[in-house]
PDB file of C-alpha atoms in Angstrom:
ATOM      1  CA  MET A  18      94.972   9.433 -40.251  1.00 88.00           C
ATOM      2  CA  ALA A  19      94.622   7.144 -43.116  1.00 97.00           C
ATOM      3  CA  ARG A  20      97.561   6.514 -45.657  1.00 98.00           C
ATOM      4  CA  PHE A  21      96.535   5.723 -49.168  1.00 98.00           C
ATOM      5  CA  LEU A  22      98.489   4.662 -52.766  1.00 98.00           C
ATOM      6  CA  GLN A  23      97.223   6.542 -55.573  1.00 98.00           C
ATOM      7  CA  LEU A  24      97.639   4.980 -58.910  1.00 98.00           C
ATOM      8  CA  THR A  25      96.608   6.495 -62.146  1.00 98.00           C
ATOM      9  CA  ASP A  26      96.261   6.282 -66.205  1.00 98.00           C
ATOM     10  CA  LEU A  27      97.019   2.611 -66.209  1.00 98.00           C
ATOM     11  CA  HIS A  28      95.551   2.224 -69.581  1.00 98.00           C
ATOM     12  CA  VAL A  29      95.884  -1.458 -70.058  1.00 98.00           C
ATOM     13  CA  VAL A  30      94.675  -2.950 -73.603  1.00 98.00           C
ATOM     14  CA  ASN A  31      94.221  -6.518 -74.515  1.00 96.00           C
ATOM     15  CA  GLU A  32      96.818  -9.097 -74.471  1.00 96.00           C
ATOM     16  CA  GLY A  33      99.193  -8.746 -77.594  1.00 96.00           C
ATOM     17  CA  ALA A  34      98.326  -5.093 -78.254  1.00 97.00           C
ATOM     18  CA  LEU A  35      99.987  -2.048 -77.603  1.00 97.00           C
ATOM     19  CA  ALA A  36      98.411   1.369 -76.199  1.00 97.00           C
ATOM     20  CA  SER A  37      98.634   4.060 -78.856  1.00 96.00           C
ATOM     21  CA  GLY A  38     100.852   1.477 -80.930  1.00 96.00           C
ATOM     22  CA  VAL A  39     103.983   1.655 -78.646  1.00 97.00           C
ATOM     23  CA  LEU A  40     103.455   0.844 -75.221  1.00 98.00           C
ATOM     24  CA  ASP A  41     103.088  -2.283 -73.372  1.00 98.00           C
ATOM     25  CA  THR A  42     100.864  -1.237 -70.587  1.00 98.00           C
ATOM     26  CA  ARG A  43     100.240  -4.834 -69.400  1.00 98.00           C
ATOM     27  CA  ASN A  44     103.684  -5.570 -68.910  1.00 98.00           C
ATOM     28  CA  LEU A  45     104.150  -1.690 -67.318  1.00 98.00           C
ATOM     29  CA  LEU A  46     101.476  -2.247 -64.792  1.00 98.00           C
ATOM     30  CA  ARG A  47     102.931  -5.691 -63.845  1.00 98.00           C
ATOM     31  CA  THR A  48     106.257  -4.469 -63.493  1.00 98.00           C
ATOM     32  CA  ALA A  49     104.772  -1.091 -61.369  1.00 98.00           C
ATOM     33  CA  ILE A  50     102.607  -3.744 -58.887  1.00 98.00           C
ATOM     34  CA  ASP A  51     106.424  -5.753 -58.490  1.00 98.00           C
ATOM     35  CA  ARG A  52     107.978  -2.588 -57.823  1.00 98.00           C
ATOM     36  CA  LEU A  53     105.590  -1.137 -55.300  1.00 98.00           C
ATOM     37  CA  GLN A  54     105.469  -4.871 -53.523  1.00 98.00           C
ATOM     38  CA  GLU A  55     109.252  -4.242 -53.070  1.00 97.00           C
ATOM     39  CA  LEU A  56     108.784  -0.826 -51.606  1.00 97.00           C
ATOM     40  CA  ARG A  57     106.022  -2.012 -49.531  1.00 97.00           C
ATOM     41  CA  PRO A  58     108.300  -1.913 -46.313  1.00 97.00           C
ATOM     42  CA  ALA A  59     109.460   2.000 -47.155  1.00 96.00           C
ATOM     43  CA  LEU A  60     105.852   3.034 -47.745  1.00 97.00           C
ATOM     44  CA  ALA A  61     103.947   1.010 -44.990  1.00 96.00           C
ATOM     45  CA  PRO A  62     101.293   1.014 -43.581  1.00 97.00           C
ATOM     46  CA  LEU A  63      99.424   1.869 -46.174  1.00 98.00           C
ATOM     47  CA  ASP A  64      95.062   1.500 -45.670  1.00 98.00           C
ATOM     48  CA  ALA A  65      93.792   1.302 -49.277  1.00 98.00           C
ATOM     49  CA  VAL A  66      94.746   1.928 -53.126  1.00 98.00           C
ATOM     50  CA  LEU A  67      92.960   5.026 -55.155  1.00 98.00           C
ATOM     51  CA  VAL A  68      92.821   4.587 -58.966  1.00 99.00           C
ATOM     52  CA  SER A  69      91.861   7.679 -60.565  1.00 98.00           C
ATOM     53  CA  GLY A  70      90.780   6.658 -63.949  1.00 98.00           C
ATOM     54  CA  ASP A  71      91.982   5.392 -67.386  1.00 98.00           C
ATOM     55  CA  ILE A  72      92.399   1.886 -65.642  1.00 98.00           C
ATOM     56  CA  SER A  73      91.648   0.723 -69.278  1.00 98.00           C
ATOM     57  CA  ASP A  74      92.522   2.039 -72.740  1.00 98.00           C
ATOM     58  CA  ASP A  75      90.464   0.308 -74.746  1.00 97.00           C
ATOM     59  CA  GLY A  76      87.372  -0.155 -72.563  1.00 97.00           C
ATOM     60  CA  SER A  77      87.363  -3.744 -72.991  1.00 97.00           C
ATOM     61  CA  ILE A  78      86.538  -6.379 -70.804  1.00 98.00           C
ATOM     62  CA  GLU A  79      89.940  -8.500 -70.934  1.00 98.00           C
ATOM     63  CA  SER A  80      91.950  -5.167 -70.055  1.00 98.00           C
ATOM     64  CA  TYR A  81      89.762  -4.662 -67.007  1.00 98.00           C
ATOM     65  CA  ALA A  82      90.215  -8.319 -65.718  1.00 98.00           C
ATOM     66  CA  PHE A  83      93.700  -7.688 -66.059  1.00 98.00           C
ATOM     67  CA  ALA A  84      94.144  -4.788 -64.228  1.00 98.00           C
ATOM     68  CA  ARG A  85      91.922  -6.174 -61.696  1.00 98.00           C
ATOM     69  CA  THR A  86      94.165  -9.152 -61.284  1.00 98.00           C
ATOM     70  CA  GLU A  87      97.388  -6.761 -60.923  1.00 98.00           C
ATOM     71  CA  LEU A  88      96.093  -4.248 -58.374  1.00 98.00           C
ATOM     72  CA  ASN A  89      94.757  -7.310 -56.238  1.00 98.00           C
ATOM     73  CA  ARG A  90      98.334  -7.956 -55.723  1.00 98.00           C
ATOM     74  CA  LEU A  91      98.605  -5.352 -53.511  1.00 98.00           C
ATOM     75  CA  GLY A  92      96.506  -7.174 -51.090  1.00 98.00           C
ATOM     76  CA  LEU A  93      94.643  -3.507 -50.281  1.00 98.00           C
ATOM     77  CA  PRO A  94      91.194  -2.346 -50.139  1.00 98.00           C
ATOM     78  CA  LEU A  95      90.530  -0.642 -53.521  1.00 98.00           C
ATOM     79  CA  TYR A  96      88.634   2.659 -54.573  1.00 98.00           C
ATOM     80  CA  VAL A  97      88.148   3.700 -58.281  1.00 98.00           C
ATOM     81  CA  VAL A  98      86.739   5.727 -60.318  1.00 98.00           C
ATOM     82  CA  PRO A  99      86.555   6.198 -64.577  1.00 98.00           C
ATOM     83  CA  GLY A 100      88.357   8.190 -66.686  1.00 98.00           C
ATOM     84  CA  ASN A 101      87.747   9.115 -70.295  1.00 98.00           C
ATOM     85  CA  HIS A 102      89.321   5.780 -71.621  1.00 98.00           C
ATOM     86  CA  ASP A 103      87.014   3.961 -69.529  1.00 98.00           C
ATOM     87  CA  ALA A 104      83.799   2.285 -69.983  1.00 98.00           C
ATOM     88  CA  ARG A 105      81.287   2.096 -67.673  1.00 98.00           C
ATOM     89  CA  GLY A 106      79.716  -1.384 -67.793  1.00 98.00           C
ATOM     90  CA  PRO A 107      82.781  -3.364 -68.032  1.00 98.00           C
ATOM     91  CA  MET A 108      84.573  -1.508 -65.503  1.00 98.00           C
ATOM     92  CA  ARG A 109      81.860  -1.524 -63.089  1.00 98.00           C
ATOM     93  CA  ALA A 110      81.334  -5.505 -63.807  1.00 98.00           C
ATOM     94  CA  ALA A 111      85.244  -5.977 -63.136  1.00 98.00           C
ATOM     95  CA  PHE A 112      84.848  -4.124 -59.970  1.00 98.00           C
ATOM     96  CA  ALA A 113      81.190  -5.241 -58.829  1.00 98.00           C
ATOM     97  CA  ASP A 114      82.052  -6.674 -55.677  1.00 98.00           C
ATOM     98  CA  LEU A 115      83.569  -3.419 -53.978  1.00 98.00           C
ATOM     99  CA  PRO A 116      80.930  -2.398 -51.667  1.00 96.00           C
ATOM    100  CA  GLU A 117      81.266   0.999 -52.894  1.00 96.00           C
ATOM    101  CA  MET A 118      80.425   0.251 -56.516  1.00 98.00           C
ATOM    102  CA  PRO A 119      77.074   1.558 -57.281  1.00 97.00           C
ATOM    103  CA  LYS A 120      74.731  -0.999 -59.214  1.00 96.00           C
ATOM    104  CA  MET A 121      74.042   1.341 -62.030  1.00 96.00           C
ATOM    105  CA  GLY A 122      73.925   5.053 -63.358  1.00 97.00           C
ATOM    106  CA  LEU A 123      77.552   6.950 -62.617  1.00 98.00           C
ATOM    107  CA  ILE A 124      80.530   5.567 -60.470  1.00 98.00           C
ATOM    108  CA  ASP A 125      80.015   7.723 -57.756  1.00 98.00           C
ATOM    109  CA  TRP A 126      80.841   6.570 -54.145  1.00 98.00           C
ATOM    110  CA  VAL A 127      81.689   7.528 -50.495  1.00 98.00           C
ATOM    111  CA  ALA A 128      83.752   5.451 -48.128  1.00 98.00           C
ATOM    112  CA  ASP A 129      85.251   5.957 -44.603  1.00 98.00           C
ATOM    113  CA  VAL A 130      88.890   4.662 -44.273  1.00 98.00           C
ATOM    114  CA  GLY A 131      90.227   5.687 -40.878  1.00 95.00           C
ATOM    115  CA  ASN A 132      89.033   9.149 -39.910  1.00 94.00           C
ATOM    116  CA  THR A 133      89.134  10.209 -43.589  1.00 97.00           C
ATOM    117  CA  ARG A 134      86.112  10.465 -45.584  1.00 98.00           C
ATOM    118  CA  VAL A 135      87.053   9.384 -49.339  1.00 98.00           C
ATOM    119  CA  VAL A 136      84.547  10.497 -52.154  1.00 98.00           C
ATOM    120  CA  GLY A 137      84.778   9.482 -55.734  1.00 98.00           C
ATOM    121  CA  LEU A 138      83.509  11.596 -58.452  1.00 98.00           C
ATOM    122  CA  ASP A 139      82.469  10.292 -61.749  1.00 98.00           C
ATOM    123  CA  THR A 140      83.509  12.815 -64.632  1.00 98.00           C
ATOM    124  CA  LEU A 141      83.578  10.202 -67.601  1.00 98.00           C
ATOM    125  CA  VAL A 142      81.491  11.656 -70.827  1.00 98.00           C
ATOM    126  CA  GLU A 143      81.807   8.397 -73.043  1.00 93.00           C
ATOM    127  CA  GLY A 144      82.971   9.250 -76.280  1.00 92.00           C
ATOM    128  CA  ARG A 145      84.702  12.370 -75.381  1.00 96.00           C
ATOM    129  CA  GLY A 146      88.241  13.126 -73.585  1.00 97.00           C
ATOM    130  CA  GLY A 147      87.187  15.996 -71.765  1.00 98.00           C
ATOM    131  CA  GLY A 148      85.037  15.460 -68.298  1.00 98.00           C
ATOM    132  CA  GLN A 149      82.262  16.641 -66.521  1.00 98.00           C
ATOM    133  CA  LEU A 150      80.587  16.703 -62.939  1.00 98.00           C
ATOM    134  CA  ARG A 151      76.787  15.831 -63.150  1.00 98.00           C
ATOM    135  CA  ASP A 152      74.363  17.388 -61.196  1.00 98.00           C
ATOM    136  CA  GLU A 153      73.604  14.230 -58.903  1.00 98.00           C
ATOM    137  CA  SER A 154      77.255  13.854 -58.599  1.00 98.00           C
ATOM    138  CA  LEU A 155      77.585  17.530 -57.043  1.00 98.00           C
ATOM    139  CA  ASP A 156      74.469  16.701 -54.747  1.00 98.00           C
ATOM    140  CA  MET A 157      75.830  13.394 -53.170  1.00 98.00           C
ATOM    141  CA  LEU A 158      79.341  15.333 -52.873  1.00 98.00           C
ATOM    142  CA  HIS A 159      77.332  18.307 -51.001  1.00 97.00           C
ATOM    143  CA  HIS A 160      75.916  15.583 -49.070  1.00 97.00           C
ATOM    144  CA  ALA A 161      78.837  13.718 -48.205  1.00 98.00           C
ATOM    145  CA  LEU A 162      80.750  16.797 -46.940  1.00 97.00           C
ATOM    146  CA  GLU A 163      77.704  17.744 -44.726  1.00 95.00           C
ATOM    147  CA  ALA A 164      77.935  14.296 -42.976  1.00 94.00           C
ATOM    148  CA  ALA A 165      81.759  14.248 -43.153  1.00 94.00           C
ATOM    149  CA  GLY A 166      82.058  16.058 -39.733  1.00 91.00           C
ATOM    150  CA  SER A 167      85.374  18.084 -39.277  1.00 91.00           C
ATOM    151  CA  GLY A 168      87.895  15.307 -40.349  1.00 94.00           C
ATOM    152  CA  PRO A 169      89.934  15.329 -43.253  1.00 97.00           C
ATOM    153  CA  VAL A 170      88.212  14.392 -46.888  1.00 98.00           C
ATOM    154  CA  ILE A 171      90.055  13.365 -50.041  1.00 98.00           C
ATOM    155  CA  ILE A 172      87.838  14.017 -52.940  1.00 98.00           C
ATOM    156  CA  MET A 173      89.082  11.647 -56.359  1.00 98.00           C
ATOM    157  CA  LEU A 174      88.078  12.461 -60.002  1.00 98.00           C
ATOM    158  CA  HIS A 175      89.940  11.889 -63.205  1.00 98.00           C
ATOM    159  CA  HIS A 176      89.989  15.353 -64.595  1.00 98.00           C
ATOM    160  CA  PRO A 177      91.787  17.355 -62.273  1.00 98.00           C
ATOM    161  CA  PRO A 178      89.526  20.869 -61.764  1.00 98.00           C
ATOM    162  CA  ILE A 179      92.955  23.100 -62.497  1.00 98.00           C
ATOM    163  CA  GLN A 180      95.099  24.363 -65.569  1.00 96.00           C
ATOM    164  CA  THR A 181      98.437  22.720 -65.922  1.00 95.00           C
ATOM    165  CA  GLY A 182      99.460  24.646 -68.383  1.00 93.00           C
ATOM    166  CA  ILE A 183      99.799  21.471 -71.191  1.00 94.00           C
ATOM    167  CA  ARG A 184      97.518  22.951 -73.672  1.00 94.00           C
ATOM    168  CA  PHE A 185      96.449  19.675 -75.392  1.00 94.00           C
ATOM    169  CA  MET A 186      95.351  18.387 -71.757  1.00 96.00           C
ATOM    170  CA  ASP A 187      94.014  21.318 -70.823  1.00 96.00           C
ATOM    171  CA  ALA A 188      91.680  21.442 -73.770  1.00 95.00           C
ATOM    172  CA  ILE A 189      90.371  17.745 -72.387  1.00 97.00           C
ATOM    173  CA  GLY A 190      90.130  19.027 -68.965  1.00 97.00           C
ATOM    174  CA  LEU A 191      87.235  19.332 -66.583  1.00 98.00           C
ATOM    175  CA  GLU A 192      84.209  21.383 -68.282  1.00 97.00           C
ATOM    176  CA  ASN A 193      82.846  22.577 -65.005  1.00 97.00           C
ATOM    177  CA  ALA A 194      85.431  22.946 -62.678  1.00 98.00           C
ATOM    178  CA  HIS A 195      84.098  26.553 -61.023  1.00 98.00           C
ATOM    179  CA  ALA A 196      80.641  24.025 -59.975  1.00 98.00           C
ATOM    180  CA  LEU A 197      82.987  21.982 -58.352  1.00 98.00           C
ATOM    181  CA  GLU A 198      84.569  24.738 -56.478  1.00 98.00           C
ATOM    182  CA  MET A 199      81.290  26.503 -55.306  1.00 97.00           C
ATOM    183  CA  ILE A 200      80.233  23.280 -53.612  1.00 97.00           C
ATOM    184  CA  LEU A 201      83.432  23.421 -51.574  1.00 98.00           C
ATOM    185  CA  VAL A 202      83.704  27.229 -50.880  1.00 96.00           C
ATOM    186  CA  ASP A 203      82.587  26.746 -47.296  1.00 94.00           C
ATOM    187  CA  VAL A 204      83.752  23.583 -46.479  1.00 96.00           C
ATOM    188  CA  HIS A 205      86.585  24.091 -43.860  1.00 94.00           C
ATOM    189  CA  ASN A 206      87.699  20.482 -43.584  1.00 95.00           C
ATOM    190  CA  PRO A 207      91.305  19.920 -44.441  1.00 95.00           C
ATOM    191  CA  VAL A 208      90.011  18.565 -48.129  1.00 97.00           C
ATOM    192  CA  THR A 209      92.634  17.248 -50.668  1.00 97.00           C
ATOM    193  CA  LEU A 210      91.331  16.628 -54.403  1.00 98.00           C
ATOM    194  CA  VAL A 211      93.294  14.089 -56.093  1.00 98.00           C
ATOM    195  CA  ALA A 212      93.168  13.323 -60.163  1.00 98.00           C
ATOM    196  CA  GLY A 213      95.122  11.935 -62.714  1.00 98.00           C
ATOM    197  CA  HIS A 214      94.333  12.223 -66.633  1.00 98.00           C
ATOM    198  CA  VAL A 215      97.647  14.829 -66.983  1.00 98.00           C
ATOM    199  CA  HIS A 216     100.259  11.691 -66.387  1.00 98.00           C
ATOM    200  CA  GLY A 217     102.447  13.889 -64.154  1.00 97.00           C
ATOM    201  CA  ILE A 218     102.584  16.031 -60.841  1.00 98.00           C
ATOM    202  CA  HIS A 219     100.813  19.226 -60.955  1.00 97.00           C
ATOM    203  CA  HIS A 220      99.886  21.170 -57.502  1.00 97.00           C
ATOM    204  CA  GLY A 221      97.432  23.985 -57.541  1.00 98.00           C
ATOM    205  CA  ARG A 222      94.508  25.045 -55.492  1.00 98.00           C
ATOM    206  CA  LEU A 223      90.314  25.158 -56.182  1.00 98.00           C
ATOM    207  CA  GLY A 224      89.535  27.697 -53.880  1.00 96.00           C
ATOM    208  CA  HIS A 225      91.364  27.444 -50.775  1.00 95.00           C
ATOM    209  CA  HIS A 226      91.679  23.448 -51.102  1.00 97.00           C
ATOM    210  CA  HIS A 227      94.310  21.826 -52.688  1.00 97.00           C
ATOM    211  CA  VAL A 228      94.801  19.914 -55.557  1.00 98.00           C
ATOM    212  CA  ALA A 229      97.023  17.247 -56.823  1.00 98.00           C
ATOM    213  CA  THR A 230      97.941  15.127 -59.881  1.00 98.00           C
ATOM    214  CA  ALA A 231      99.881  11.759 -59.810  1.00 98.00           C
ATOM    215  CA  PRO A 232     102.176  10.440 -62.584  1.00 98.00           C
ATOM    216  CA  SER A 233     100.985   7.661 -64.682  1.00 98.00           C
ATOM    217  CA  THR A 234     102.131   4.001 -64.523  1.00 98.00           C
ATOM    218  CA  CYS A 235     102.756   4.111 -68.222  1.00 98.00           C
ATOM    219  CA  SER A 236     103.479   7.192 -69.748  1.00 98.00           C
ATOM    220  CA  GLY A 237     104.132  11.288 -69.007  1.00 97.00           C
ATOM    221  CA  PHE A 238     103.758  14.411 -70.704  1.00 95.00           C
ATOM    222  CA  ALA A 239     106.030  16.985 -71.120  1.00 93.00           C
ATOM    223  CA  MET A 240     105.596  20.080 -69.028  1.00 91.00           C
ATOM    224  CA  ASP A 241     105.733  22.400 -72.109  1.00 91.00           C
ATOM    225  CA  ARG A 242     103.717  25.799 -72.161  1.00 89.00           C
ATOM    226  CA  ARG A 243     105.030  27.020 -75.596  1.00 89.00           C
ATOM    227  CA  THR A 244     101.760  27.539 -77.933  1.00 86.00           C
ATOM    228  CA  GLU A 245     103.280  25.302 -80.462  1.00 88.00           C
ATOM    229  CA  ALA A 246     103.952  22.667 -78.129  1.00 89.00           C
ATOM    230  CA  PRO A 247     103.915  19.280 -79.635  1.00 90.00           C
ATOM    231  CA  THR A 248     101.097  16.944 -78.668  1.00 94.00           C
ATOM    232  CA  GLY A 249     102.246  13.635 -77.535  1.00 94.00           C
ATOM    233  CA  PHE A 250     103.748  11.655 -74.984  1.00 96.00           C
ATOM    234  CA  PHE A 251     106.748  10.195 -73.413  1.00 96.00           C
ATOM    235  CA  ARG A 252     107.723   6.637 -72.097  1.00 95.00           C
ATOM    236  CA  GLY A 253     108.298   8.004 -68.963  1.00 94.00           C
ATOM    237  CA  PRO A 254     108.809   9.417 -66.054  1.00 96.00           C
ATOM    238  CA  THR A 255     106.113   6.991 -64.392  1.00 98.00           C
ATOM    239  CA  GLY A 256     105.299   6.775 -60.747  1.00 98.00           C
ATOM    240  CA  CYS A 257     102.211   7.009 -58.452  1.00 98.00           C
ATOM    241  CA  ALA A 258     101.597   8.874 -55.290  1.00 98.00           C
ATOM    242  CA  VAL A 259     101.206   8.518 -51.589  1.00 98.00           C
ATOM    243  CA  ILE A 260      98.661  10.389 -49.683  1.00 98.00           C
ATOM    244  CA  ASP A 261      98.724  11.039 -45.736  1.00 97.00           C
ATOM    245  CA  THR A 262      95.887  12.503 -44.206  1.00 96.00           C
ATOM    246  CA  ASN A 263      97.689  13.320 -40.631  1.00 89.00           C
ATOM    247  CA  PRO A 264      97.656  16.763 -39.724  1.00 87.00           C
ATOM    248  CA  GLY A 265     100.460  17.874 -42.205  1.00 86.00           C
ATOM    249  CA  GLY A 266      98.680  16.895 -44.867  1.00 88.00           C
ATOM    250  CA  ILE A 267     101.581  14.995 -47.034  1.00 94.00           C
ATOM    251  CA  TRP A 268     101.235  14.143 -50.528  1.00 96.00           C
ATOM    252  CA  SER A 269     104.109  12.392 -51.670  1.00 97.00           C
ATOM    253  CA  ALA A 270     105.290  11.340 -55.082  1.00 97.00           C
ATOM    254  CA  VAL A 271     106.866   7.797 -55.650  1.00 97.00           C
ATOM    255  CA  PRO A 272     109.071   7.151 -58.865  1.00 97.00           C
ATOM    256  CA  LEU A 273     108.368   3.315 -60.404  1.00 96.00           C
ATOM    257  CA  LYS A 274     111.974   3.648 -61.892  1.00 92.00           C
ATOM    258  CA  PRO A 275     114.542   1.756 -59.357  1.00 89.00           C
ATOM    259  CA  ALA A 276     117.440   4.598 -58.883  1.00 89.00           C
ATOM    260  CA  ASP A 277     121.288   3.490 -57.589  1.00 92.00           C
ATOM    261  CA  GLY A 278     121.607   4.305 -54.078  1.00 91.00           C
ATOM    262  CA  PRO A 279     121.705   5.497 -51.332  1.00 92.00           C
ATOM    263  CA  PHE A 280     125.056   6.763 -51.404  1.00 96.00           C
ATOM    264  CA  PRO A 281     126.757   8.172 -48.165  1.00 95.00           C
ATOM    265  CA  PHE A 282     126.749  12.015 -47.625  1.00 93.00           C
TER     266      PHE A 282
END
């Protein structure tokens, strides 16, 4: 088995700026890493950190440098994919030393952590909110799964291949989730697809495979299925996730705001 920490939707900006004019995402990330360091004994052992996109909010070189410095504080191997707010060039430069980072093109990769095959898929369409998987990404995934043996597989992408009911986010979701489903239809490994983008915890299925989205480190979206639901974000709840690829396949949400307790029953 392997155990992963999943962080997503950091939305880091340049120093002195606020994401969407409201969120001090640099301080929020710094505080999140501080909190995770406090939680390490409770979460250990951790094998790696998965970062499922929107590392930057503005695509700036400075924002990626700050995010990389903070993520390095965790002292764990990093695996990253881009989100719709990211820019491949600056992101690739900031993480160029990662063994899995492609030198050019899409940021797709395969890594083996313990007995778990991890596949990162690039869904970024620069200049658009919605995501798409290209044929080369799907081909790479197909070959990675063929060579995975019978062990557990994690597929990480930014745009979730499920509909959450949050209409304004589903409108900029993954355009070709069906193509991904077709690649996985005959795969019998224990597969978990993990994503971000929707700033909250949602579980679903793509065919017979489990899909989970993690909370953001900086903001949240209300679960509001009304047609007239307001568009916008909230300052919380924030969090991250821990994924165990043991036979039980546990996915756990981790709130980042400390709570009082524990109190005796």
